[in-house]
Short mmCIF file of C-alpha atoms in Angstrom, two decimals:
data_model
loop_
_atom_site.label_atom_id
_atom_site.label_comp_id
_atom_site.label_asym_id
_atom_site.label_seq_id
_atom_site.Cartn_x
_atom_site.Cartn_y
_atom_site.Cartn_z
CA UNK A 1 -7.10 -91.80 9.17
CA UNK A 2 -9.65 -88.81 7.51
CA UNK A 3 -8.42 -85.94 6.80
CA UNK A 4 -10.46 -82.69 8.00
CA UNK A 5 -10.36 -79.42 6.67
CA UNK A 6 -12.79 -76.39 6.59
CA UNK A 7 -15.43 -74.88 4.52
CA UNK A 8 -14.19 -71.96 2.77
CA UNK A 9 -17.78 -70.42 2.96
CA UNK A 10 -19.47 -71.14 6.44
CA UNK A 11 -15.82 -72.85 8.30
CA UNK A 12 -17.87 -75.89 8.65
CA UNK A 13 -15.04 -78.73 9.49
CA UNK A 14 -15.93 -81.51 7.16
CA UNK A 15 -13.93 -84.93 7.39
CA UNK A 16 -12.38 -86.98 4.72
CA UNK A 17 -12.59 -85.44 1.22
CA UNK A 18 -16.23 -84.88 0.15
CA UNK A 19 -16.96 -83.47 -2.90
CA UNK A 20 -19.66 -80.95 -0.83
CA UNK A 21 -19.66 -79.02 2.21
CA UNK A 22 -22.77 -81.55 4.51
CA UNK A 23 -23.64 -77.88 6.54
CA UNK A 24 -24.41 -75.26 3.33
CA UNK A 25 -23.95 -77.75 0.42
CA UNK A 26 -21.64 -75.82 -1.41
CA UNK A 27 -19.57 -77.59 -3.95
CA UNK A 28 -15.74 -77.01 -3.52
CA UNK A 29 -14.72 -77.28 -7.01
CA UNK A 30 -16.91 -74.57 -7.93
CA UNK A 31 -16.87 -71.98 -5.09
CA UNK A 32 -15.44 -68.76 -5.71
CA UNK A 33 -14.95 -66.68 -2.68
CA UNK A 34 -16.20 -62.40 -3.18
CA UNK A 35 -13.55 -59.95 -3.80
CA UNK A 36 -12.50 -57.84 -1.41
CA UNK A 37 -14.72 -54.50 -1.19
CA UNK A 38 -12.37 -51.66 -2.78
CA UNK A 39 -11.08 -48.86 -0.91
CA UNK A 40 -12.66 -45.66 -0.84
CA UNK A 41 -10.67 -43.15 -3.34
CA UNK A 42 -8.42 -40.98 -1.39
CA UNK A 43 -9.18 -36.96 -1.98
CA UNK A 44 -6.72 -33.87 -1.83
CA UNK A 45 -9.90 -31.24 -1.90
CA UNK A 46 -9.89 -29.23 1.55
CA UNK A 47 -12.37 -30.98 3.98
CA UNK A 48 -16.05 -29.81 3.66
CA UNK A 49 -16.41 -28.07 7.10
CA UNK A 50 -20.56 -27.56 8.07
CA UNK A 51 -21.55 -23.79 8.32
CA UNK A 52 -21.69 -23.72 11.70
CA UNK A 53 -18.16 -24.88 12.53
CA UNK A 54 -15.22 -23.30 11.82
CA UNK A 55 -11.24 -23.79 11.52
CA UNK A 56 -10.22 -22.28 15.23
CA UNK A 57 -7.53 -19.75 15.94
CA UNK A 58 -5.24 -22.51 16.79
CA UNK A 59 -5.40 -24.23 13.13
CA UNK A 60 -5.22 -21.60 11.47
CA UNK A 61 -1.66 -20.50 13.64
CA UNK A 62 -0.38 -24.28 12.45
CA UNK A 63 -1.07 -23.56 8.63
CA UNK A 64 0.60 -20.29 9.01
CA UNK A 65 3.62 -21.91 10.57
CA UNK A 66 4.06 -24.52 8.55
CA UNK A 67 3.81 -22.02 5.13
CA UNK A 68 6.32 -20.07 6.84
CA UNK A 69 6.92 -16.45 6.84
CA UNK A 70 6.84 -14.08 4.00
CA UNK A 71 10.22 -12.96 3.31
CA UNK A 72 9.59 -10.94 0.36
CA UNK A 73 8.69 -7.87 1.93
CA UNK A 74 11.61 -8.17 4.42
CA UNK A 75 14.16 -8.48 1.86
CA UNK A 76 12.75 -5.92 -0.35
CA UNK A 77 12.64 -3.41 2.05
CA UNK A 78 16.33 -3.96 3.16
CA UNK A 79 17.55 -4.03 -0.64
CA UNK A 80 15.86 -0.88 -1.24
CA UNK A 81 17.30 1.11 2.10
CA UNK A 82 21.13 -0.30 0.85
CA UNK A 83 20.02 0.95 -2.84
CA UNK A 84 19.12 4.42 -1.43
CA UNK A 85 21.81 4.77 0.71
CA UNK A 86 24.48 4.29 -2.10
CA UNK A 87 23.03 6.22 -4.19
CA UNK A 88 22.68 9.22 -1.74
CA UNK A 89 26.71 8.57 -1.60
CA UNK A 90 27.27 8.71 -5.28
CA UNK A 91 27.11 12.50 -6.91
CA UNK A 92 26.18 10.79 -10.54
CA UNK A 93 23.09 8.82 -9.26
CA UNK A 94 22.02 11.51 -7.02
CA UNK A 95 21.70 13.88 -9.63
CA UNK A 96 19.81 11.37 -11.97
CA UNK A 97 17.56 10.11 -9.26
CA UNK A 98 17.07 13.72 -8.08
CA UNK A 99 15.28 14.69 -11.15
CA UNK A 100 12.08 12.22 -10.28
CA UNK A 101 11.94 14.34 -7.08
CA UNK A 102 12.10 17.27 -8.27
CA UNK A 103 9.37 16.12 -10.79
CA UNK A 104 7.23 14.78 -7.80
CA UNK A 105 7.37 18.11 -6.05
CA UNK A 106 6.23 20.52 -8.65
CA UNK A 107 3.58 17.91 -9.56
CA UNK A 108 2.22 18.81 -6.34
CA UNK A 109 2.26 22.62 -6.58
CA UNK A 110 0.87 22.19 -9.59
CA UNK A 111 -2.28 19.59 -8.32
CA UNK A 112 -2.72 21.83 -5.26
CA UNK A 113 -3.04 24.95 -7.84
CA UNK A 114 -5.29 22.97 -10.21
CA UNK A 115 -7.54 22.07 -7.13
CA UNK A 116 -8.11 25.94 -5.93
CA UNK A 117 -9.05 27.53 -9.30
CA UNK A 118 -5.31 28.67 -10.37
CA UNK A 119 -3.39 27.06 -13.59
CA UNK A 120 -0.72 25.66 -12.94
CA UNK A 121 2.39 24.17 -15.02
CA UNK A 122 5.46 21.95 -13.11
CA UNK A 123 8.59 22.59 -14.85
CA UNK A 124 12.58 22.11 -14.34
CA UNK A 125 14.24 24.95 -13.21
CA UNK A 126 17.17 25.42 -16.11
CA UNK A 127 18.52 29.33 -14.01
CA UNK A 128 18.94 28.33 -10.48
CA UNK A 129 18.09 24.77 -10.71
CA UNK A 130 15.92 22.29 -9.35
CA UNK A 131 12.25 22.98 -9.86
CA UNK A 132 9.65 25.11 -10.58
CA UNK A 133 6.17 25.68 -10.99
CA UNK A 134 4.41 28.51 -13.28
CA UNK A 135 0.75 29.87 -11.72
CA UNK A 136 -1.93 31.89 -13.76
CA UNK A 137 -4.42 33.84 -12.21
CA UNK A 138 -7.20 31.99 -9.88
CA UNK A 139 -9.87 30.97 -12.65
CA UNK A 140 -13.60 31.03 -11.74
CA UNK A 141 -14.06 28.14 -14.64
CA UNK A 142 -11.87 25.94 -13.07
CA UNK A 143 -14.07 26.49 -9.79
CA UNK A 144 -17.34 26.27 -11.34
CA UNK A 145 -15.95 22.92 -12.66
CA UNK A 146 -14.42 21.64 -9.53
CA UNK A 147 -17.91 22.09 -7.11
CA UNK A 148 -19.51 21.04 -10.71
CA UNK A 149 -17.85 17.49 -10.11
CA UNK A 150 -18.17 17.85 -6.13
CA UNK A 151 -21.74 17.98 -6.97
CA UNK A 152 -21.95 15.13 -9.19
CA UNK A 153 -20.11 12.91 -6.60
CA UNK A 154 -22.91 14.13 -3.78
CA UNK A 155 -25.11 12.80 -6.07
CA UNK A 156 -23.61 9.58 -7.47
CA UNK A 157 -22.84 8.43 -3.58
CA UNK A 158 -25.96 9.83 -2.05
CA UNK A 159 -27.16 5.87 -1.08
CA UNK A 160 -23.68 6.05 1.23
CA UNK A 161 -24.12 8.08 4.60
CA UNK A 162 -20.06 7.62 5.48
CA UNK A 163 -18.90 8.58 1.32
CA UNK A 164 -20.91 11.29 1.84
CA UNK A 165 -20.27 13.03 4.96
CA UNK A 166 -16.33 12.51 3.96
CA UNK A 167 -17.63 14.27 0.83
CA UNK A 168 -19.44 17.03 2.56
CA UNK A 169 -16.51 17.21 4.78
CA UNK A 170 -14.14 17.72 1.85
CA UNK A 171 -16.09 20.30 0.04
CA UNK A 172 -16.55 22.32 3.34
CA UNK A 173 -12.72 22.39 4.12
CA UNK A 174 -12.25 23.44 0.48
CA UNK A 175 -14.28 26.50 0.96
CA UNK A 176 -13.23 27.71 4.15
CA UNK A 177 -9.35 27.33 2.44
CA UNK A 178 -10.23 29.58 -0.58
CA UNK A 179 -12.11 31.89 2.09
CA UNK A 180 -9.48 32.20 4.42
CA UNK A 181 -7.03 32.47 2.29
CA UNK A 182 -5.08 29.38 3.52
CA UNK A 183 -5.03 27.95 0.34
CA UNK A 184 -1.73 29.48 -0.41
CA UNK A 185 -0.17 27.70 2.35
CA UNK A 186 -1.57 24.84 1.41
CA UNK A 187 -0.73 24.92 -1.87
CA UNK A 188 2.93 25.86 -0.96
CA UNK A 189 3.05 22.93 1.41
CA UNK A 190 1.95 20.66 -1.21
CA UNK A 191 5.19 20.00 -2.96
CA UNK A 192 6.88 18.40 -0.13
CA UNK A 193 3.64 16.76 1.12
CA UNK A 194 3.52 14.92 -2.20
CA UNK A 195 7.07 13.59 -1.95
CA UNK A 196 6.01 12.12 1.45
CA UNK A 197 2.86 10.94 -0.44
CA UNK A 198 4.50 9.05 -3.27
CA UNK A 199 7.42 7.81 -0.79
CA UNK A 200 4.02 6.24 1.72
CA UNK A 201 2.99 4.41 -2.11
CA UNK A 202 6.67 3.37 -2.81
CA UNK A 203 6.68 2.23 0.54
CA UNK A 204 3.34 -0.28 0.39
CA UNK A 205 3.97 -1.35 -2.80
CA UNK A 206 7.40 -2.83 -1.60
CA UNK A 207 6.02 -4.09 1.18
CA UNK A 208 2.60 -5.28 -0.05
CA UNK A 209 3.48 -6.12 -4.15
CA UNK A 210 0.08 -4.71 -4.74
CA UNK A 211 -0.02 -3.92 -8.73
CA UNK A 212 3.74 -6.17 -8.88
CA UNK A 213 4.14 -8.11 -11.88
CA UNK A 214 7.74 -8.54 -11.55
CA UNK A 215 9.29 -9.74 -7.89
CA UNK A 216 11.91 -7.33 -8.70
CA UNK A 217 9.62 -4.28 -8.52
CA UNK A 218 9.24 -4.67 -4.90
CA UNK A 219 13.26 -3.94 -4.17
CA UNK A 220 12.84 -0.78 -6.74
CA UNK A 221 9.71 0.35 -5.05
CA UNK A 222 11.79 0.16 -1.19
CA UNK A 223 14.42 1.96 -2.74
CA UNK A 224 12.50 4.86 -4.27
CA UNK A 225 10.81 4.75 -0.95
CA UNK A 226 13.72 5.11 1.24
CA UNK A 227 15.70 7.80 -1.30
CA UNK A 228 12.99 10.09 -0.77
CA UNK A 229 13.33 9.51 2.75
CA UNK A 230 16.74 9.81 3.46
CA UNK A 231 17.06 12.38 1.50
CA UNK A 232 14.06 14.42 3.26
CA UNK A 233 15.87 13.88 6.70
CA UNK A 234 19.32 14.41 5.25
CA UNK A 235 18.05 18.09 3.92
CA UNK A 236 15.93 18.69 7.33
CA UNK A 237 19.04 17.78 9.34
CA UNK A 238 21.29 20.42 7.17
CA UNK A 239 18.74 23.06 7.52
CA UNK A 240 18.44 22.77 11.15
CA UNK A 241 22.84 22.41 12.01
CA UNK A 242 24.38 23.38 8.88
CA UNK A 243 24.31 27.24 8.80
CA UNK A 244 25.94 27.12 5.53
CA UNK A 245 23.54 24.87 3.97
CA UNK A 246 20.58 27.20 5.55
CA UNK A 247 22.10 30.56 4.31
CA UNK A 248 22.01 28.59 0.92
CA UNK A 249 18.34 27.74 1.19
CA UNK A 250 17.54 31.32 2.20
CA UNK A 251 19.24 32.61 -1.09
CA UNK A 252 17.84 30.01 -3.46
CA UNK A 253 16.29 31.49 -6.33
CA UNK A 254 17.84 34.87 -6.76
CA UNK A 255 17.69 35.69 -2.91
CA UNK A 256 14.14 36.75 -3.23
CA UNK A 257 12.68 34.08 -0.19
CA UNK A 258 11.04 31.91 -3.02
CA UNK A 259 11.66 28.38 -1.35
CA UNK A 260 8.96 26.93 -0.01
CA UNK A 261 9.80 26.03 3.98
CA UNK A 262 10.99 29.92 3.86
CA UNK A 263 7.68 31.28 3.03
CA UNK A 264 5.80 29.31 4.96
CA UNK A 265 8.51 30.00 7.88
CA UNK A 266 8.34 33.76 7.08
CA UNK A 267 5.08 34.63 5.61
CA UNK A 268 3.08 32.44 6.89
CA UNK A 269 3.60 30.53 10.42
CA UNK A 270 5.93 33.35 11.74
CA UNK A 271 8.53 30.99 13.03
CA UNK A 272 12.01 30.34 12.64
CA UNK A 273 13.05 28.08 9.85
CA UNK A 274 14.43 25.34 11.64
CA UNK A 275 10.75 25.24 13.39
CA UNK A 276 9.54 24.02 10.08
CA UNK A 277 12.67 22.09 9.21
CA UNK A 278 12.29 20.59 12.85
CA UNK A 279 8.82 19.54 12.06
CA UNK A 280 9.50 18.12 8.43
CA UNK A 281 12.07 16.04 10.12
CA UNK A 282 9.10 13.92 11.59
CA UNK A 283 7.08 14.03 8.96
CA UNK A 284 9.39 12.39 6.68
CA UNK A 285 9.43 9.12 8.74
CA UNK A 286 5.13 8.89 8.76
CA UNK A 287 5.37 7.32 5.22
CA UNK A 288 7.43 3.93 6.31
CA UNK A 289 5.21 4.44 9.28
CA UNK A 290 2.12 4.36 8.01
CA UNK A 291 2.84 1.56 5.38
CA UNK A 292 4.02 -0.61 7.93
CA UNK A 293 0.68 0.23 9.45
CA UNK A 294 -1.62 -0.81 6.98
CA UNK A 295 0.47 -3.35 5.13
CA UNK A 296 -0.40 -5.13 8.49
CA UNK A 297 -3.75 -3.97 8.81
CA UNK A 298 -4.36 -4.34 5.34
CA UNK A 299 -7.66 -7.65 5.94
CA UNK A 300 -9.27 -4.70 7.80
CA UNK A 301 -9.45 -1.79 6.71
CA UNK A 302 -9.32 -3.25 2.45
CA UNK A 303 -13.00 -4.23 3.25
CA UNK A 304 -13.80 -0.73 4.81
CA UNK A 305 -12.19 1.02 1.62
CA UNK A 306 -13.87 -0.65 -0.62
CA UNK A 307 -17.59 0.36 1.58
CA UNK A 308 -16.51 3.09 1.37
CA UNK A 309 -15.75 3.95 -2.38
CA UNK A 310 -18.83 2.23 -3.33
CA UNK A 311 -22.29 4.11 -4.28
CA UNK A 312 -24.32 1.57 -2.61
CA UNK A 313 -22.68 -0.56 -0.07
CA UNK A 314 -25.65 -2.60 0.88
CA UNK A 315 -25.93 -4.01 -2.46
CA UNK A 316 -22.08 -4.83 -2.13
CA UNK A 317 -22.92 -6.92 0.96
CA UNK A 318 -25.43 -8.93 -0.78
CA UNK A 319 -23.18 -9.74 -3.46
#
């Protein structure tokens, strides 16, 4: 009886036990079969997608989802409004954290001054309290400087239509202010508008992190944020339905109608005070507003900003 068994090269069935394979003459004592080919290495770099094709809408849902959402901002913002809340509560902090407002305000008496022509000083109040803010006398040097550097700017940004006609726009309003005589207002306004201002800032940079280096900025920023906040509507409510709290604001000062939503009430807009109160009310929610707004917004109108504050945004493209 022969054996048969197979060539390990061609499968050839040979019979008996042959030194050689009779179809490709191989001998079997010295056949070594070929390794096997090696897979290909295995890479974790992002596939290389062509130009022309992109990642659709869809994907790019499925990568968001499975990242998950961004809680940060979320639990910064609610830290901050618990912060402010307490604090609004507690006569010690208050009084501490009521000296960085007062410090915003007259910084903005004191910018608005500076930016018509008329020195101006922010300082704290040590006779009745609170704030103050010491004016000079309107100074044609610190015009001649101020259209000096409005000039310059035309100039520097004359390559970008939009930076200038925002420019143009700027310097015109400026003009008709100091010719009108609105600038007063304006300038009287100005302390209030720039607690809204810094509370909008507060408000992004809890939100946003922008300029964070610490994740527990973000909870400090909500809560400076939402003091100024509170405490604008808290102070608008008690002017409007607390008649003792408004006969106080009406004597501040001495009792000589120095507060500022009493001059522009009485001197100024010719309204009652709770018309302005009424109105400030609002105003002090457009800062969590408007965050909101363009912390959302923020891969639109970033790209626009920066267009915008460049001299020559067609060389920005390129680049």
């Amino acid at each position: 009886m022969f054996l048969r068994m197979h060539c390990p090269k061609c499968g050839f069935a040979c019979e008996g036990r042959g030194a050689d394979c009779p179809a490709c003459g191989i001998v079997f004592a010295k056949f070594r079969p070929d390794p096997p080919p090696a897979a290909p290495p295995v890479s974790s770099a992002p596939p290389d997608f062509p130009r022309d094709e992109s990642v659709s809408d869809a994907d790019r849902l499925d990568d968001l989802a499975a990242k998950g959402f961004d809680k940060q901002p979320i639990v910064s913002m609610l830290i901050g409004a618990a912060l402010a809340l307490w604090t609004l509560h507690s006569p010690v902090l208050y009084t501490l954290s009521n000296m960085l407002k007062t410090l915003v305000h007259e910084l903005g008496h004191a910018i608005a001054g500076w930016g018509f022509g008329i020195p101006s000083v922010p300082a704290f109040d040590f006779t009745y309290g609170g704030g103050v803010t010491i004016h000079q006398d309107p100074s044609p040097v610190v015009l001649a400087l101020i259209y000096a550097a409005l000039a310059y700017l035309l100039f520097l940004y004359r390559h970008n239509a939009r930076s200038l006609a925002l420019l143009c726009a700027i310097g015109g309003a400026h003009i008709a202010s100091l010719l009108t005589g609105f600038d007063e207002p304006i300038a009287i306004a100005m302390g209030h508008g720039f607690e809204l201002l810094f509370a909008g800032i507060f408000f992004y940079r809890a939100l946003s992190g922008f300029a964070c280096v610490h994740a527990a900025e973000r909870p400090l920023y909500g809560f400076l944020g939402f003091l100024i906040t509170f405490d604008n509507m808290r102070f608008a409510y008690r002017l409007i339905y607390s008649h003792e709290h408004r006969w106080m604001y009406e004597n501040a000062k001495g009792g000589g109608h120095w507060m500022d939503f009493d001059r522009l009430a009485r001197e100024f807009l010719l309204v009652d005070l709770s018309a302005v109160a009424y109105f400030f009310m609002l105003a002090s929610a457009a800062p969590l507003v408007i965050s909101l707004a363009l912390y959302c917004t923020r891969d639109r109108w970033v790209p626009t900003f920066g267009r915008l504050v460049s001299p020559n945004p067609e060389n920005q493209g390129r680049r």
